[in-house]
Amino acid sequence: MTTRILPAVGDADAARSITTLLSQLPDAEPVAPVADSTQLIDTLARLAAESVDELPEIVVVHERIGPVPALELIREVALRFPAVGVILITSDASPGLFSAAMDSGARGLVALPLSYEELVSRVQAVAQWSVGVRRHLGHGGDVFTGAGGRVVTVSGAKGGVGATLTAIQLALAAQASGRGTALVDMDLQSGDVASFLDVQFRRSVVDLASITDMSPRVLADAVFRHDSGLALLLAPGEGERGEEVTDRAARQIVSALRSRYEIVVLDCGAQMSGASAAAVEMADTALLLTTPDVVAVRAAKRTVRMWDRLQIRKAEETTVVVNRHTRGTEIQPPLIQKITGTPVAGTAIPAGFKELQGAVDAGRIHELESKSTVKQALWGLAGELGLVKAPEGDRKGGRLRGDRGSVSFRRRREAGG
């Protein structure tokens, strides 16, 4: 049997050297190497969309691949493409790195400089493992191997601008259209998703923070299935425990959710943490909520500039949504767009305190009446963002400029930028 091997090597000379050696292995068929983490994920996603059989049996990741660090990239591949065996090539063959690589999902490690005998041994072992996994998948294994779900983050320019309400209604709209949807409360210290939906559940996102092997069963145990059909991953009841969710844990959790659901909506609140920053960076679409008043718009501008300085997200990749909009207000969306330097969603959310009050107080925001102008606008926003599954024969192309597609790690960081 021929073993297809995809090298992921950033340096051109190293790529040629590794490809040449791989081509000498018995029954090995190295394919054209990829130069960075983005290209690797894109390539695997494209192949997986056709069939699991189109995926290479093995991916060889060089330690200096970028822009995503090698171990994080291995974790991403292992989560989203479990039928692919990953081998790490590294100059550090210490037990510590070997353990970290295995924890990330690698199936083997080969030390530099490369040894033909060691490479043959590792490739053959990983190839046998990959064939076994595919044989299992061929008999009904429930493992997602597609391009991955769509991740949308909803952040507030400041507290009280409506980020939680927006996140919930966007998720409800996606779920109602027939898309499997997860709603995550990433406002770890003061999240209100549970209150808005009147649910009590003992597990939270914190329960996933220390888990390295995020299997579907583990994920299912932490998720609460709401009456609306939404899968909820809630913030901890004790706000101080939110610190347990590191940026690395957040990346793993978001990747795991992306592999199980078509749409993943995260309420990131107004306070930035390492976890929420990681979520915004990974998101395909990042929304920033503001109200049309001077204080909130200034806060939105500060947030956009901070995200840009910290290389979390560029202004042109962020979409501002205007909430509590009225025609009589002095600050209109075009002015907000000019001030923040970001795209502004075409759908503005009207002010509707009276129609919301009863549903919010009762914790039944999911039962908001269809005639509600706020609900109509938010579900219209979901359509604008492409979260709602269009009926057959009525699919329209086009995306907001803040939408970066369905594959994570899409943006490369500028060196020193």
Short mmCIF file of C-alpha atoms in Angstrom, two decimals:
data_model
loop_
_atom_site.label_atom_id
_atom_site.label_comp_id
_atom_site.label_asym_id
_atom_site.label_seq_id
_atom_site.Cartn_x
_atom_site.Cartn_y
_atom_site.Cartn_z
CA MET A 1 0.00 0.00 0.00
CA THR A 2 1.27 3.48 -0.90
CA THR A 3 1.60 5.91 2.02
CA ARG A 4 0.91 9.53 1.12
CA ILE A 5 3.01 11.96 3.15
CA LEU A 6 2.46 15.72 3.27
CA PRO A 7 5.48 17.71 4.56
CA ALA A 8 4.79 21.03 6.32
CA VAL A 9 8.12 22.81 6.26
CA GLY A 10 8.68 26.56 6.18
CA ASP A 11 12.27 26.62 4.93
CA ALA A 12 12.61 25.82 1.22
CA ASP A 13 15.99 24.05 1.56
CA ALA A 14 14.75 21.94 4.46
CA ALA A 15 11.59 21.10 2.50
CA ARG A 16 13.63 19.82 -0.45
CA SER A 17 15.87 17.78 1.82
CA ILE A 18 12.97 16.20 3.72
CA THR A 19 10.98 15.50 0.53
CA THR A 20 13.99 13.83 -1.08
CA LEU A 21 14.51 11.56 1.90
CA LEU A 22 10.80 10.73 2.14
CA SER A 23 10.75 9.75 -1.53
CA GLN A 24 13.40 7.10 -0.79
CA LEU A 25 11.22 5.34 1.77
CA PRO A 26 9.55 2.10 0.64
CA ASP A 27 5.98 2.58 -0.61
CA ALA A 28 6.08 6.30 0.30
CA GLU A 29 4.57 8.99 -1.90
CA PRO A 30 5.48 12.49 -0.67
CA VAL A 31 3.17 15.17 -2.02
CA ALA A 32 4.05 18.81 -2.67
CA PRO A 33 5.09 20.40 0.65
CA VAL A 34 3.22 23.29 2.25
CA ALA A 35 5.09 26.29 3.61
CA ASP A 36 3.06 27.36 6.64
CA SER A 37 0.29 26.39 9.05
CA THR A 38 -2.43 28.23 7.14
CA GLN A 39 -1.64 26.42 3.90
CA LEU A 40 -1.58 23.06 5.71
CA ILE A 41 -5.01 23.52 7.31
CA ASP A 42 -6.47 24.81 4.04
CA THR A 43 -5.08 21.85 2.11
CA LEU A 44 -6.36 19.26 4.57
CA ALA A 45 -9.77 20.95 4.75
CA ARG A 46 -10.12 20.92 0.98
CA LEU A 47 -9.21 17.25 0.76
CA ALA A 48 -11.43 16.25 3.68
CA ALA A 49 -14.39 18.01 2.09
CA GLU A 50 -14.14 15.51 -0.76
CA SER A 51 -13.58 12.35 1.31
CA VAL A 52 -11.54 11.06 4.23
CA ASP A 53 -9.81 8.79 1.70
CA GLU A 54 -8.39 11.86 -0.06
CA LEU A 55 -6.41 12.87 3.03
CA PRO A 56 -2.73 11.91 3.26
CA GLU A 57 -2.01 9.15 5.74
CA ILE A 58 0.79 11.18 7.33
CA VAL A 59 1.64 14.85 7.84
CA VAL A 60 5.24 15.67 8.72
CA VAL A 61 5.51 18.95 10.66
CA HIS A 62 8.84 20.72 10.99
CA GLU A 63 9.51 22.36 14.35
CA ARG A 64 9.96 25.80 12.76
CA ILE A 65 6.68 25.88 10.87
CA GLY A 66 4.77 29.13 11.33
CA PRO A 67 3.00 31.36 12.00
CA VAL A 68 1.24 28.96 14.39
CA PRO A 69 3.69 27.10 16.67
CA ALA A 70 4.27 23.46 15.76
CA LEU A 71 2.59 21.94 18.83
CA GLU A 72 -0.52 24.10 18.45
CA LEU A 73 -0.68 23.18 14.77
CA ILE A 74 -0.39 19.47 15.62
CA ARG A 75 -3.23 19.83 18.11
CA GLU A 76 -5.38 21.52 15.46
CA VAL A 77 -4.71 18.78 12.90
CA ALA A 78 -5.36 16.01 15.44
CA LEU A 79 -8.68 17.55 16.48
CA ARG A 80 -10.02 18.31 13.03
CA PHE A 81 -8.49 15.50 10.96
CA PRO A 82 -8.23 12.50 13.31
CA ALA A 83 -7.57 10.09 10.43
CA VAL A 84 -4.23 11.79 9.71
CA GLY A 85 -1.13 10.75 11.64
CA VAL A 86 1.27 13.57 12.50
CA ILE A 87 5.04 13.22 12.89
CA LEU A 88 7.05 16.08 14.42
CA ILE A 89 10.56 16.69 13.12
CA THR A 90 12.65 18.50 15.73
CA SER A 91 16.20 19.11 16.89
CA ASP A 92 15.02 18.72 20.50
CA ALA A 93 14.37 15.02 21.16
CA SER A 94 14.14 15.44 24.93
CA PRO A 95 11.58 13.45 26.94
CA GLY A 96 9.78 16.70 27.81
CA LEU A 97 9.17 17.65 24.20
CA PHE A 98 8.26 14.07 23.30
CA SER A 99 5.61 14.09 26.03
CA ALA A 100 4.29 17.51 24.93
CA ALA A 101 4.10 16.35 21.31
CA MET A 102 2.17 13.22 22.28
CA ASP A 103 -0.20 15.31 24.43
CA SER A 104 -0.83 17.54 21.41
CA GLY A 105 -1.80 14.55 19.28
CA ALA A 106 1.41 13.65 17.43
CA ARG A 107 1.86 9.98 16.58
CA GLY A 108 5.63 10.13 16.44
CA LEU A 109 8.76 12.29 16.74
CA VAL A 110 11.90 12.16 14.61
CA ALA A 111 15.10 13.94 15.63
CA LEU A 112 17.23 16.17 13.43
CA PRO A 113 19.49 15.48 11.62
CA LEU A 114 17.19 12.94 9.99
CA SER A 115 18.11 9.28 10.06
CA TYR A 116 16.80 7.04 7.29
CA GLU A 117 16.27 4.08 9.64
CA GLU A 118 14.44 6.13 12.27
CA LEU A 119 12.27 7.81 9.63
CA VAL A 120 11.33 4.45 8.06
CA SER A 121 10.38 3.05 11.45
CA ARG A 122 8.20 6.03 12.41
CA VAL A 123 6.50 6.34 9.01
CA GLN A 124 5.61 2.66 8.88
CA ALA A 125 4.17 2.69 12.42
CA VAL A 126 2.12 5.85 11.84
CA ALA A 127 0.92 4.62 8.45
CA GLN A 128 -0.41 1.41 10.04
CA TRP A 129 -2.17 3.47 12.71
CA SER A 130 -3.75 5.75 10.09
CA VAL A 131 -5.00 2.80 8.05
CA GLY A 132 -6.56 1.32 11.19
CA VAL A 133 -8.35 4.57 12.01
CA ARG A 134 -9.75 4.84 8.48
CA ARG A 135 -10.92 1.26 8.59
CA HIS A 136 -12.80 2.14 11.79
CA LEU A 137 -14.28 5.28 10.24
CA GLY A 138 -15.50 3.19 7.35
CA HIS A 139 -17.68 1.28 9.80
CA GLY A 140 -19.64 4.15 11.21
CA GLY A 141 -17.13 6.02 13.35
CA ASP A 142 -18.62 9.35 14.39
CA VAL A 143 -15.69 11.64 13.67
CA PHE A 144 -15.97 14.95 11.89
CA THR A 145 -13.44 15.35 9.08
CA GLY A 146 -14.86 18.29 7.16
CA ALA A 147 -13.53 21.78 6.75
CA GLY A 148 -14.77 22.80 10.18
CA GLY A 149 -17.63 24.89 11.47
CA ARG A 150 -17.96 28.65 11.42
CA VAL A 151 -16.81 30.53 14.54
CA VAL A 152 -18.37 33.90 15.40
CA THR A 153 -17.35 35.98 18.40
CA VAL A 154 -19.54 38.73 19.85
CA SER A 155 -17.76 41.30 22.03
CA GLY A 156 -19.02 44.45 23.67
CA ALA A 157 -17.27 47.78 23.31
CA LYS A 158 -18.26 48.31 26.95
CA GLY A 159 -20.57 46.64 29.41
CA GLY A 160 -24.31 46.83 28.77
CA VAL A 161 -24.30 47.34 25.00
CA GLY A 162 -26.13 44.08 24.25
CA ALA A 163 -23.42 41.54 23.39
CA THR A 164 -25.08 38.64 25.23
CA LEU A 165 -28.51 39.26 23.72
CA THR A 166 -26.96 39.48 20.26
CA ALA A 167 -24.94 36.29 20.68
CA ILE A 168 -27.99 34.35 21.87
CA GLN A 169 -30.26 35.52 19.06
CA LEU A 170 -27.63 34.87 16.38
CA ALA A 171 -27.21 31.34 17.71
CA LEU A 172 -30.98 30.80 17.86
CA ALA A 173 -31.36 31.98 14.27
CA ALA A 174 -28.65 29.60 13.05
CA GLN A 175 -30.15 26.69 15.00
CA ALA A 176 -33.67 27.43 13.75
CA SER A 177 -32.44 27.30 10.14
CA GLY A 178 -31.27 23.73 10.63
CA ARG A 179 -27.62 24.23 11.48
CA GLY A 180 -26.11 22.47 14.46
CA THR A 181 -25.13 25.37 16.71
CA ALA A 182 -23.13 25.78 19.91
CA LEU A 183 -23.32 28.90 22.09
CA VAL A 184 -20.37 29.50 24.41
CA ASP A 185 -20.28 31.97 27.30
CA MET A 186 -16.67 33.15 27.15
CA ASP A 187 -17.41 36.08 29.47
CA LEU A 188 -15.76 33.98 32.14
CA GLN A 189 -16.17 36.21 35.20
CA SER A 190 -19.62 37.66 34.69
CA GLY A 191 -21.31 35.71 31.91
CA ASP A 192 -25.11 35.93 31.76
CA VAL A 193 -26.07 33.40 29.10
CA ALA A 194 -27.43 31.02 31.76
CA SER A 195 -29.57 33.80 33.25
CA PHE A 196 -30.92 34.93 29.88
CA LEU A 197 -31.96 31.35 29.10
CA ASP A 198 -32.99 30.38 32.66
CA VAL A 199 -30.78 27.28 32.86
CA GLN A 200 -28.83 25.75 35.71
CA PHE A 201 -26.06 23.32 34.87
CA ARG A 202 -23.22 22.19 37.08
CA ARG A 203 -20.64 21.90 34.32
CA SER A 204 -18.98 24.82 32.57
CA VAL A 205 -16.20 25.75 30.18
CA VAL A 206 -13.78 25.47 33.11
CA ASP A 207 -14.30 21.70 33.19
CA LEU A 208 -12.58 21.51 29.79
CA ALA A 209 -9.67 23.79 30.65
CA SER A 210 -7.25 21.11 31.85
CA ILE A 211 -8.20 18.35 29.40
CA THR A 212 -5.66 17.63 26.68
CA ASP A 213 -7.58 14.86 24.90
CA MET A 214 -10.83 16.59 23.91
CA SER A 215 -12.82 13.58 22.73
CA PRO A 216 -16.43 13.92 21.55
CA ARG A 217 -17.61 12.20 24.75
CA VAL A 218 -15.71 14.62 26.99
CA LEU A 219 -17.11 17.57 25.05
CA ALA A 220 -20.65 16.19 25.21
CA ASP A 221 -20.39 15.81 29.00
CA ALA A 222 -19.63 19.52 29.39
CA VAL A 223 -22.32 20.78 27.00
CA PHE A 224 -25.91 21.45 28.05
CA ARG A 225 -28.63 20.79 25.49
CA HIS A 226 -31.18 23.61 25.67
CA ASP A 227 -34.87 23.25 24.80
CA SER A 228 -34.26 25.37 21.70
CA GLY A 229 -31.78 22.80 20.42
CA LEU A 230 -28.75 24.94 21.16
CA ALA A 231 -25.69 23.28 22.68
CA LEU A 232 -24.63 25.51 25.57
CA LEU A 233 -21.18 25.72 27.11
CA LEU A 234 -21.63 28.03 30.07
CA ALA A 235 -19.39 30.31 32.11
CA PRO A 236 -18.47 29.10 35.61
CA GLY A 237 -20.77 29.97 38.50
CA GLU A 238 -17.71 31.14 40.46
CA GLY A 239 -16.22 33.97 38.43
CA GLU A 240 -12.75 33.60 39.90
CA ARG A 241 -12.47 30.16 38.28
CA GLY A 242 -12.48 31.82 34.89
CA GLU A 243 -8.73 32.33 35.27
CA GLU A 244 -8.32 28.57 34.83
CA VAL A 245 -9.25 28.94 31.14
CA THR A 246 -5.98 29.98 29.53
CA ASP A 247 -5.56 31.14 25.96
CA ARG A 248 -4.20 27.71 25.07
CA ALA A 249 -7.21 26.00 26.64
CA ALA A 250 -9.53 28.37 24.79
CA ARG A 251 -7.91 27.50 21.45
CA GLN A 252 -8.36 23.80 22.13
CA ILE A 253 -12.00 24.24 23.21
CA VAL A 254 -12.88 26.38 20.18
CA SER A 255 -11.17 23.92 17.83
CA ALA A 256 -13.05 21.00 19.39
CA LEU A 257 -16.39 22.81 19.08
CA ARG A 258 -15.61 23.81 15.50
CA SER A 259 -15.11 20.15 14.66
CA ARG A 260 -18.54 19.16 16.05
CA TYR A 261 -20.88 22.02 15.12
CA GLU A 262 -21.65 23.95 11.96
CA ILE A 263 -21.91 27.26 13.82
CA VAL A 264 -20.11 28.22 17.05
CA VAL A 265 -21.11 31.56 18.62
CA LEU A 266 -19.05 32.90 21.51
CA ASP A 267 -20.19 35.68 23.83
CA CYS A 268 -16.86 37.27 24.80
CA GLY A 269 -18.28 40.10 26.92
CA ALA A 270 -16.60 43.46 27.28
CA GLN A 271 -13.55 42.52 29.37
CA MET A 272 -10.66 41.01 27.46
CA SER A 273 -8.92 37.96 28.89
CA GLY A 274 -6.36 35.65 27.36
CA ALA A 275 -9.14 33.19 26.56
CA SER A 276 -11.44 35.72 24.89
CA ALA A 277 -8.52 37.23 22.96
CA ALA A 278 -7.63 33.77 21.62
CA ALA A 279 -11.25 33.22 20.60
CA VAL A 280 -11.41 36.55 18.75
CA GLU A 281 -8.14 35.77 16.98
CA MET A 282 -9.41 32.35 15.83
CA ALA A 283 -12.86 33.56 14.80
CA ASP A 284 -14.00 33.57 11.20
CA THR A 285 -16.19 36.57 11.99
CA ALA A 286 -15.59 38.92 14.94
CA LEU A 287 -18.41 41.27 15.90
CA LEU A 288 -17.99 44.29 18.14
CA LEU A 289 -21.20 45.69 19.63
CA THR A 290 -21.63 49.39 20.31
CA THR A 291 -24.47 51.78 20.96
CA PRO A 292 -24.71 55.11 19.09
CA ASP A 293 -23.42 57.30 21.91
CA VAL A 294 -20.09 59.03 22.43
CA VAL A 295 -18.92 56.88 25.36
CA ALA A 296 -19.64 53.54 23.67
CA VAL A 297 -18.22 54.57 20.29
CA ARG A 298 -15.03 55.78 21.94
CA ALA A 299 -14.81 52.45 23.75
CA ALA A 300 -15.26 50.64 20.44
CA LYS A 301 -12.45 52.65 18.92
CA ARG A 302 -10.18 51.80 21.88
CA THR A 303 -11.01 48.10 21.56
CA VAL A 304 -10.28 48.04 17.83
CA ARG A 305 -6.95 49.78 18.36
CA MET A 306 -6.04 47.46 21.24
CA TRP A 307 -6.82 44.35 19.18
CA ASP A 308 -4.64 45.72 16.40
CA ARG A 309 -1.73 46.60 18.72
CA LEU A 310 -1.80 43.16 20.33
CA GLN A 311 -2.06 41.48 16.91
CA ILE A 312 -5.35 39.88 17.91
CA ARG A 313 -7.28 41.20 14.95
CA LYS A 314 -6.96 43.94 12.36
CA ALA A 315 -9.54 46.70 12.12
CA GLU A 316 -10.63 45.67 8.63
CA GLU A 317 -11.27 42.14 9.93
CA THR A 318 -13.63 43.33 12.66
CA THR A 319 -17.30 44.12 12.04
CA VAL A 320 -19.01 46.69 14.26
CA VAL A 321 -22.71 46.20 14.97
CA VAL A 322 -24.77 49.19 16.10
CA ASN A 323 -27.34 48.37 18.78
CA ARG A 324 -30.22 50.57 20.04
CA HIS A 325 -30.18 52.54 16.85
CA THR A 326 -32.76 55.26 16.16
CA ARG A 327 -33.06 57.53 13.18
CA GLY A 328 -33.00 60.58 15.40
CA THR A 329 -29.66 59.90 17.04
CA GLU A 330 -26.82 62.21 16.11
CA ILE A 331 -24.30 59.38 15.75
CA GLN A 332 -25.23 57.23 12.76
CA PRO A 333 -23.50 54.05 11.42
CA PRO A 334 -21.47 55.84 8.69
CA LEU A 335 -19.91 58.08 11.34
CA ILE A 336 -19.18 55.08 13.57
CA GLN A 337 -17.49 53.37 10.63
CA LYS A 338 -15.33 56.42 10.06
CA ILE A 339 -14.38 56.70 13.75
CA THR A 340 -13.54 53.03 14.32
CA GLY A 341 -12.01 52.34 10.92
CA THR A 342 -13.92 49.06 10.64
CA PRO A 343 -16.72 47.72 8.46
CA VAL A 344 -20.15 48.28 10.00
CA ALA A 345 -22.90 45.72 9.59
CA GLY A 346 -25.65 46.79 7.25
CA THR A 347 -28.24 45.70 9.83
CA ALA A 348 -28.60 48.07 12.77
CA ILE A 349 -30.47 46.82 15.85
CA PRO A 350 -33.28 49.14 16.96
CA ALA A 351 -33.89 50.19 20.54
CA GLY A 352 -36.62 48.03 22.08
CA PHE A 353 -36.47 48.17 25.85
CA LYS A 354 -40.18 47.53 26.42
CA GLU A 355 -40.42 44.48 24.16
CA LEU A 356 -37.31 42.95 25.74
CA GLN A 357 -37.95 43.64 29.41
CA GLY A 358 -40.40 40.83 30.14
CA ALA A 359 -38.41 38.15 28.33
CA VAL A 360 -35.14 39.22 29.97
CA ASP A 361 -36.62 39.31 33.49
CA ALA A 362 -38.17 35.87 33.01
CA GLY A 363 -34.99 34.38 31.59
CA ARG A 364 -36.90 33.39 28.45
CA ILE A 365 -35.14 35.47 25.84
CA HIS A 366 -35.39 32.48 23.48
CA GLU A 367 -39.18 32.92 23.54
CA LEU A 368 -39.05 36.52 22.31
CA GLU A 369 -42.03 37.09 20.04
CA SER A 370 -41.45 36.91 16.32
CA LYS A 371 -43.00 40.33 15.84
CA SER A 372 -40.31 41.88 18.05
CA THR A 373 -38.38 44.44 16.03
CA VAL A 374 -35.20 43.58 17.93
CA LYS A 375 -35.53 39.87 17.14
CA GLN A 376 -36.33 40.58 13.51
CA ALA A 377 -33.24 42.75 13.20
CA LEU A 378 -30.94 40.26 14.93
CA TRP A 379 -32.18 37.37 12.81
CA GLY A 380 -31.72 39.61 9.78
CA LEU A 381 -28.14 40.20 10.96
CA ALA A 382 -27.68 36.43 11.15
CA GLY A 383 -28.75 36.23 7.52
CA GLU A 384 -26.39 39.03 6.57
CA LEU A 385 -23.52 37.18 8.23
CA GLY A 386 -24.37 33.94 6.43
CA LEU A 387 -25.21 32.04 9.63
CA VAL A 388 -28.68 31.08 8.45
CA LYS A 389 -28.96 28.16 6.08
CA ALA A 390 -30.63 29.48 2.95
CA PRO A 391 -33.34 27.37 1.28
CA GLU A 392 -32.20 25.31 -1.70
CA GLY A 393 -32.22 27.39 -4.86
CA ASP A 394 -31.96 30.63 -2.92
CA ARG A 395 -28.29 30.67 -1.91
CA LYS A 396 -26.51 33.95 -2.38
CA GLY A 397 -22.81 34.57 -2.30
CA GLY A 398 -20.97 37.42 -0.69
CA ARG A 399 -19.61 38.03 2.76
CA LEU A 400 -18.78 40.93 4.99
CA ARG A 401 -15.23 42.09 4.84
CA GLY A 402 -14.83 41.00 8.46
CA ASP A 403 -15.55 37.35 7.51
CA ARG A 404 -12.36 35.39 7.05
CA GLY A 405 -13.78 32.05 5.89
CA SER A 406 -14.23 28.70 7.61
CA VAL A 407 -10.67 27.73 8.32
CA SER A 408 -8.91 28.88 11.48
CA PHE A 409 -5.41 30.39 11.57
CA ARG A 410 -6.36 32.27 8.39
CA ARG A 411 -4.41 35.41 9.23
CA ARG A 412 -0.68 35.52 9.16
CA ARG A 413 0.99 37.81 11.64
CA GLU A 414 3.24 40.45 10.24
CA ALA A 415 6.79 40.21 11.59
CA GLY A 416 7.24 42.91 14.17
CA GLY A 417 3.93 44.48 13.14
#
